[in-house]
PDB file of C-alpha atoms in Angstrom:
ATOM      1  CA  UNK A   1     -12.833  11.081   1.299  1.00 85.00           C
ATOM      2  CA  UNK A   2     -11.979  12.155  -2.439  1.00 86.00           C
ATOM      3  CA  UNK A   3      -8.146  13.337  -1.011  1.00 85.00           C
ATOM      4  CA  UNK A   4      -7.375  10.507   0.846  1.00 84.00           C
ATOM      5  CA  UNK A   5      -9.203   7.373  -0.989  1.00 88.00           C
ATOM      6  CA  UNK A   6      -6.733   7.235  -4.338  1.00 94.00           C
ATOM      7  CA  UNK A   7      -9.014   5.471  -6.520  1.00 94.00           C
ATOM      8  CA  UNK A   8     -11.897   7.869  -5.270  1.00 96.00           C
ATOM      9  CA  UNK A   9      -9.339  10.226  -6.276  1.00 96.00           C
ATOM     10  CA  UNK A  10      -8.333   9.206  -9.911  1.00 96.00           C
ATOM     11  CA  UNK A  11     -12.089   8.800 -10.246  1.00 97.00           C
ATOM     12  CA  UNK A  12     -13.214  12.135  -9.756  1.00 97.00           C
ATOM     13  CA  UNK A  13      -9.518  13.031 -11.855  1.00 97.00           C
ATOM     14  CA  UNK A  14     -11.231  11.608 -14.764  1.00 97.00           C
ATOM     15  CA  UNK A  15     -14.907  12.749 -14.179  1.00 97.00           C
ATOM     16  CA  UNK A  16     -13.187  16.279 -14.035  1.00 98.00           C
ATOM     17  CA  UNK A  17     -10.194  16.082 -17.449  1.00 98.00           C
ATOM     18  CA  UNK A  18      -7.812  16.254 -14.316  1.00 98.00           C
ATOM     19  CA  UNK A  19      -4.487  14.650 -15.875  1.00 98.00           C
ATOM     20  CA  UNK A  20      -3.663  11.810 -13.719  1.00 97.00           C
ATOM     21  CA  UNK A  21      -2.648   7.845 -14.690  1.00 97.00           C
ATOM     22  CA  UNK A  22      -4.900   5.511 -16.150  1.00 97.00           C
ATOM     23  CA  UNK A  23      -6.186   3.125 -13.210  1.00 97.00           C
ATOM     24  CA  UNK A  24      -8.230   0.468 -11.737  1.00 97.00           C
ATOM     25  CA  UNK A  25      -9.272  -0.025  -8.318  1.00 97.00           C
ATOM     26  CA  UNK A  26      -9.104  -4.061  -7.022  1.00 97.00           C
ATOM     27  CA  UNK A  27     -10.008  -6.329  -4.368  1.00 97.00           C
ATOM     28  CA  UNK A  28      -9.170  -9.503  -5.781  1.00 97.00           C
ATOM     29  CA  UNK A  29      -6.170 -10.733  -7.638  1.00 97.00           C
ATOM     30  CA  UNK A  30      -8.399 -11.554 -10.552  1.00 97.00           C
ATOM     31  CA  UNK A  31      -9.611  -8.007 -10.563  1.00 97.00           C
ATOM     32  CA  UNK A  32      -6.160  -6.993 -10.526  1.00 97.00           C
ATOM     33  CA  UNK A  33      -5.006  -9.298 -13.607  1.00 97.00           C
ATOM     34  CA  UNK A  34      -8.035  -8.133 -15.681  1.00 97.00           C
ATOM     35  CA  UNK A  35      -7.036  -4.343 -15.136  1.00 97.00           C
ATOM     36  CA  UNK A  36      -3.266  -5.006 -15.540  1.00 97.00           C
ATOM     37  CA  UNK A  37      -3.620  -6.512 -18.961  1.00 97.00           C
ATOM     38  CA  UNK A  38      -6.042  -3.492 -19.772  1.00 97.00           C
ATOM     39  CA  UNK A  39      -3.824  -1.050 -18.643  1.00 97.00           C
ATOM     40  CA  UNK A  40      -0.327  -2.845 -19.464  1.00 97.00           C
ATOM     41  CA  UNK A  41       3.056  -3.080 -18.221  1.00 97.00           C
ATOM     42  CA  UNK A  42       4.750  -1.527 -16.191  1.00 97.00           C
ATOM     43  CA  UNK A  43       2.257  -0.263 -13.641  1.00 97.00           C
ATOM     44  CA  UNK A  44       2.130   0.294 -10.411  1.00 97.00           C
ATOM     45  CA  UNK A  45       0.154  -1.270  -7.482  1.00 97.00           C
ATOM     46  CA  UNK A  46      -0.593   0.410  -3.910  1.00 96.00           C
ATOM     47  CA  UNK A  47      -3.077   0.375  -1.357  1.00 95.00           C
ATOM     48  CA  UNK A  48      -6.102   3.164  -1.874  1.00 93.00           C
ATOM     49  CA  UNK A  49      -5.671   4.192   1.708  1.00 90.00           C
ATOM     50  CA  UNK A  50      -2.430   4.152   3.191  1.00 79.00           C
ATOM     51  CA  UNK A  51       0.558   6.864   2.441  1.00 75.00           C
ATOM     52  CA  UNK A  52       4.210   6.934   3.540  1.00 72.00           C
ATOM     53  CA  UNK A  53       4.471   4.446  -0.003  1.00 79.00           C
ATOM     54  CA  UNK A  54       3.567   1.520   2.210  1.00 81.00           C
ATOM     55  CA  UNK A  55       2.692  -1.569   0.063  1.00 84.00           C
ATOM     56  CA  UNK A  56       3.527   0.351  -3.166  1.00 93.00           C
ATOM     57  CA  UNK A  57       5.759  -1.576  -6.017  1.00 96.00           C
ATOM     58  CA  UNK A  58       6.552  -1.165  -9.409  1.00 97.00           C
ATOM     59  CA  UNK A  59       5.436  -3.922 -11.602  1.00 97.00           C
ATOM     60  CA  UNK A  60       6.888  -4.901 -15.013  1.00 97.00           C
ATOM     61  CA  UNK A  61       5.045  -8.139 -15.642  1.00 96.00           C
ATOM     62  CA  UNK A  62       2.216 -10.411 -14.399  1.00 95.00           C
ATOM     63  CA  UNK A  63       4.337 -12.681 -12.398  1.00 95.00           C
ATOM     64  CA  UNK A  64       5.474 -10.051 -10.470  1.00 97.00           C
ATOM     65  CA  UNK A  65       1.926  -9.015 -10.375  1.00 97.00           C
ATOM     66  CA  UNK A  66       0.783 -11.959  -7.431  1.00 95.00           C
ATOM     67  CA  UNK A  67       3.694 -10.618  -5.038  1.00 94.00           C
ATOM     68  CA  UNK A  68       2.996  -7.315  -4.840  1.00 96.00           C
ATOM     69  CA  UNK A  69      -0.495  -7.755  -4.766  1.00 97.00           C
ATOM     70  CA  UNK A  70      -0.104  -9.996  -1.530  1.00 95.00           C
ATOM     71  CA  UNK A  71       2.638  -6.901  -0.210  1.00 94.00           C
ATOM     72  CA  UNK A  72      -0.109  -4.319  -0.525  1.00 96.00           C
ATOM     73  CA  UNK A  73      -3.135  -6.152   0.859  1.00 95.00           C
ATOM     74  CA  UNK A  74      -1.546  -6.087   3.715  1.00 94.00           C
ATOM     75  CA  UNK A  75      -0.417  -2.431   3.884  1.00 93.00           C
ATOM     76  CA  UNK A  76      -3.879  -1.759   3.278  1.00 92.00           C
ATOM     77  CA  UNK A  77      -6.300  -1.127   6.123  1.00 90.00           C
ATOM     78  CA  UNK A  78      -9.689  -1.879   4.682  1.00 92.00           C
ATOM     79  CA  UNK A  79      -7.541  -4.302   1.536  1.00 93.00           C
ATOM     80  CA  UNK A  80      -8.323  -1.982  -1.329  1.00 96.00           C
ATOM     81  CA  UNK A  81      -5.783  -1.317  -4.040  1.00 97.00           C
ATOM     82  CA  UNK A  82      -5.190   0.500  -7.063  1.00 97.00           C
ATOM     83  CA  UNK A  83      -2.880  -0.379 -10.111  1.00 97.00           C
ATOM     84  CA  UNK A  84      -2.051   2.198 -12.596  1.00 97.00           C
ATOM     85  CA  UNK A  85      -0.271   2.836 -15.249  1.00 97.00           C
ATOM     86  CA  UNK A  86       3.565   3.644 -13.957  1.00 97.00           C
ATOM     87  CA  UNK A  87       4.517   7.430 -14.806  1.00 96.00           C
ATOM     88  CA  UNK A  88       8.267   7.862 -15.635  1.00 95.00           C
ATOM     89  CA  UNK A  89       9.927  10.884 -15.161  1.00 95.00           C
ATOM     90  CA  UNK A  90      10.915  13.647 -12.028  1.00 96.00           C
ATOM     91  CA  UNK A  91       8.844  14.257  -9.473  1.00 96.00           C
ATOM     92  CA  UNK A  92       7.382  17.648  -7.863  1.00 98.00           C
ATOM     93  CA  UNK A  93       6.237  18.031  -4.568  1.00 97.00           C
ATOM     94  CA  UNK A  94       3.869  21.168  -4.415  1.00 97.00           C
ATOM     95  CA  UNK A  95       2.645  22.757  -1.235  1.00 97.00           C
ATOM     96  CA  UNK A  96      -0.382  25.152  -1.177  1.00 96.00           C
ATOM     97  CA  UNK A  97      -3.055  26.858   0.837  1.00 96.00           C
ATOM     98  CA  UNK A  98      -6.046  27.476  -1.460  1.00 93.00           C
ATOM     99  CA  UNK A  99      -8.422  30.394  -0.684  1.00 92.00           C
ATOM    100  CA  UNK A 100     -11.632  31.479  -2.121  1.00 87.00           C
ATOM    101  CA  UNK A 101     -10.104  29.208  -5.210  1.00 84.00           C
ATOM    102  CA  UNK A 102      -6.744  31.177  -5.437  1.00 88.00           C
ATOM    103  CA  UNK A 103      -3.709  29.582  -4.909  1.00 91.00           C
ATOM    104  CA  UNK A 104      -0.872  30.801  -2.178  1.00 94.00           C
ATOM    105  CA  UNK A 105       2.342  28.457  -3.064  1.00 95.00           C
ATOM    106  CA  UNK A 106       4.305  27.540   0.127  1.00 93.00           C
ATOM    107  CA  UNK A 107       7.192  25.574  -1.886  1.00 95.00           C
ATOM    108  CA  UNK A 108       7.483  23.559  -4.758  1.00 98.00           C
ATOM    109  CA  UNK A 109      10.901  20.813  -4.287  1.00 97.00           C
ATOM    110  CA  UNK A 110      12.246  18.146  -6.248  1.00 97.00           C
ATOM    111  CA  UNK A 111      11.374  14.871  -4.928  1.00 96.00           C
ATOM    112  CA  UNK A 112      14.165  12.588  -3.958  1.00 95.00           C
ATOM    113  CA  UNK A 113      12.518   9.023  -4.258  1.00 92.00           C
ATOM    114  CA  UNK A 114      14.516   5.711  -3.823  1.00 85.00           C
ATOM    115  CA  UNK A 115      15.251   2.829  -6.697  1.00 81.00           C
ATOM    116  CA  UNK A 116      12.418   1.104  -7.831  1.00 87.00           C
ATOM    117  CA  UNK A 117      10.367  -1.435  -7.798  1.00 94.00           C
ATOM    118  CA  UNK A 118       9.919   0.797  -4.192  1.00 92.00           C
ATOM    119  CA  UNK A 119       9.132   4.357  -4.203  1.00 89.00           C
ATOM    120  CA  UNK A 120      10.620   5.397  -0.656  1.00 87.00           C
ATOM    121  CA  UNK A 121      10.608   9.277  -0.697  1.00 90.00           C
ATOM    122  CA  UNK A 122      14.135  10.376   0.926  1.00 92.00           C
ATOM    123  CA  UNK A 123      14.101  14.041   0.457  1.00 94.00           C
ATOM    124  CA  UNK A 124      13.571  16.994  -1.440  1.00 94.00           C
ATOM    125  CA  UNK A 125      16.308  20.022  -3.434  1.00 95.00           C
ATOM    126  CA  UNK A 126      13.708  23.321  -2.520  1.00 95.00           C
ATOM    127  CA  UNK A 127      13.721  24.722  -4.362  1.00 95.00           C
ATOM    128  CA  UNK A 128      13.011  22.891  -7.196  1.00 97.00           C
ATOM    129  CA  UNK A 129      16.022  23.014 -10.135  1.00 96.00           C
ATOM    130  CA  UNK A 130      12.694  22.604 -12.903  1.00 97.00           C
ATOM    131  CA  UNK A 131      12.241  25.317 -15.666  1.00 96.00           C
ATOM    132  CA  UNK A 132       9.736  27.809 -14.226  1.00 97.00           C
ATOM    133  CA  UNK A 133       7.068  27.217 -17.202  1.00 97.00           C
ATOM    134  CA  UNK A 134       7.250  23.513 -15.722  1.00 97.00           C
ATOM    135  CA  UNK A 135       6.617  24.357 -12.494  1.00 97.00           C
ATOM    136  CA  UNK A 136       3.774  26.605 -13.387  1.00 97.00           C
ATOM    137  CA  UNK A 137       1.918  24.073 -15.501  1.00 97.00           C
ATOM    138  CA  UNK A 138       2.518  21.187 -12.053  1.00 98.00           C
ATOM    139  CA  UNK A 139       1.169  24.519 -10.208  1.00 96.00           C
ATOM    140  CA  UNK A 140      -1.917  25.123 -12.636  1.00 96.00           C
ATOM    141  CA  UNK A 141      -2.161  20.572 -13.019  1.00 97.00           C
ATOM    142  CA  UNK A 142      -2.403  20.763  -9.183  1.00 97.00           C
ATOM    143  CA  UNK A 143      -4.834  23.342  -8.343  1.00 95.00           C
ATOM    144  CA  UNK A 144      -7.239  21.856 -10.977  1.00 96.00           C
ATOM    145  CA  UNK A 145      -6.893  19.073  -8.647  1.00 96.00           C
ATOM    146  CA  UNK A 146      -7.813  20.608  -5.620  1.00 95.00           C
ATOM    147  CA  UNK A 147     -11.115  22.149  -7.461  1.00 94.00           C
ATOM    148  CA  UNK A 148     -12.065  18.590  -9.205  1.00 96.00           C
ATOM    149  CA  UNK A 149     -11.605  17.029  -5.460  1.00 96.00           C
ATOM    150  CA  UNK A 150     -13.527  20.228  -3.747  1.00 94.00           C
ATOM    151  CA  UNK A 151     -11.047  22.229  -2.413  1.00 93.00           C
ATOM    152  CA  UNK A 152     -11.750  25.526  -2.713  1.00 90.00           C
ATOM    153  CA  UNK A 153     -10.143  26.806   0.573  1.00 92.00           C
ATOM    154  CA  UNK A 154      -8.192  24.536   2.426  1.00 93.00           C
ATOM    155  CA  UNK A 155      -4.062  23.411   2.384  1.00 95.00           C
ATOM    156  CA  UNK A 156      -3.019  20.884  -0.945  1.00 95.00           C
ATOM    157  CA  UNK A 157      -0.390  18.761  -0.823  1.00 94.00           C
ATOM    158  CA  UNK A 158       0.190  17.540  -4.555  1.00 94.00           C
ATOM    159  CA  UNK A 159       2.561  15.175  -6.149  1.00 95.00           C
ATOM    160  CA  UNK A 160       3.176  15.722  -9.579  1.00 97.00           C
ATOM    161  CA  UNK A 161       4.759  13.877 -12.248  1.00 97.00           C
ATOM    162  CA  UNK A 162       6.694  15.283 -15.571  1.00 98.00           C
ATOM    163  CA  UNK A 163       6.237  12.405 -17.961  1.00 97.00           C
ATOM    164  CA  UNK A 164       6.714  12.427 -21.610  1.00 96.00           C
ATOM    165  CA  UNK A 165       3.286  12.912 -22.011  1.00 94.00           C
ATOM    166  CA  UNK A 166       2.837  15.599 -19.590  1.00 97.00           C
ATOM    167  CA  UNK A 167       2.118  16.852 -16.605  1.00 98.00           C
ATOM    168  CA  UNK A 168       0.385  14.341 -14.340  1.00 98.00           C
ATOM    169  CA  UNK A 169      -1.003  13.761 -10.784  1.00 97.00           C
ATOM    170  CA  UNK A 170       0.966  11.279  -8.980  1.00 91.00           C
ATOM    171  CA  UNK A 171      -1.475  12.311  -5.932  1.00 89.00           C
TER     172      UNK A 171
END
């Protein structure tokens, strides 16, 4: 449930010094305002359980804010969402199988991802055009990742950010 709930996810991030965007999870739109003036502008809002970036938006102020929030209730199937604090920079996509807590990299790609305020991935260059001591830290950022969620032998599927202030999980 820790993979596939993201603010389940961040949480155990944080429990375990994984480095990942500050968050909030949110049912309400109050909830929402509260953590979005904590966390400030821009962030990002998305449903905790839903993929394919359905419901997710980029938001750059609080009157964007009750939009979005009304666009990713409904992606959401049981209406729990996340905001958190938007990551700028290129995007990895990083494909392991983990065994007996060793990684085995199947590829590692540039992400192609659409204009924002929508994050619509459209591709990937594999492989990836990053300096290899990048890539290894997004390898090293993902696999302690896999460990904080549990993973200790199993496949990974990690999206990683390179922001100016590091290496992040995206998820």
């Amino acid at each position: 449930e820790r993979a596939t709930n993201k603010v389940k996810m961040r949480a155990t991030f944080k429990k375990h010094k994984v480095p990942s965007p500050d968050f909030q999870g949110v049912w309400t739109i109050e909830e929402a305002v509260r953590g979005a003036r904590r966390i400030g502008y821009p962030l990002v809002i998305k449903p905790s359980d839903n993929m394919g970036a359905r419901g997710v938006k980029k938001i750059n102020n609080e009157n964007e804010l009750f939009t979005a929030f009304s666009e990713a209730k409904s992606a959401s199937p049981s209406g729990e969402l996340i905001i958190e604090q938007y990551m700028s920079g290129p995007e990895l996509s990083i494909d392991m199988l983990v065994w007996d807590n060793k990684p085995l990299i199947w590829g590692v790609a540039d992400r192609i991802i659409t204009n924002e305020p929508y994050f619509i991935e459209i591709g990937h260059t594999m492989p990836s055009q990053l300096d290899k001591k990048i890539i290894d830290e997004a390898i090293a950022v993902t696999l302690k990742g896999a460990h904080a969620l549990g993973i200790n032998t199993g496949a990974v599927k990690g999206d990683i950010k390179i922001t100016p202030d590091g290496i992040k999980i995206g998820e």
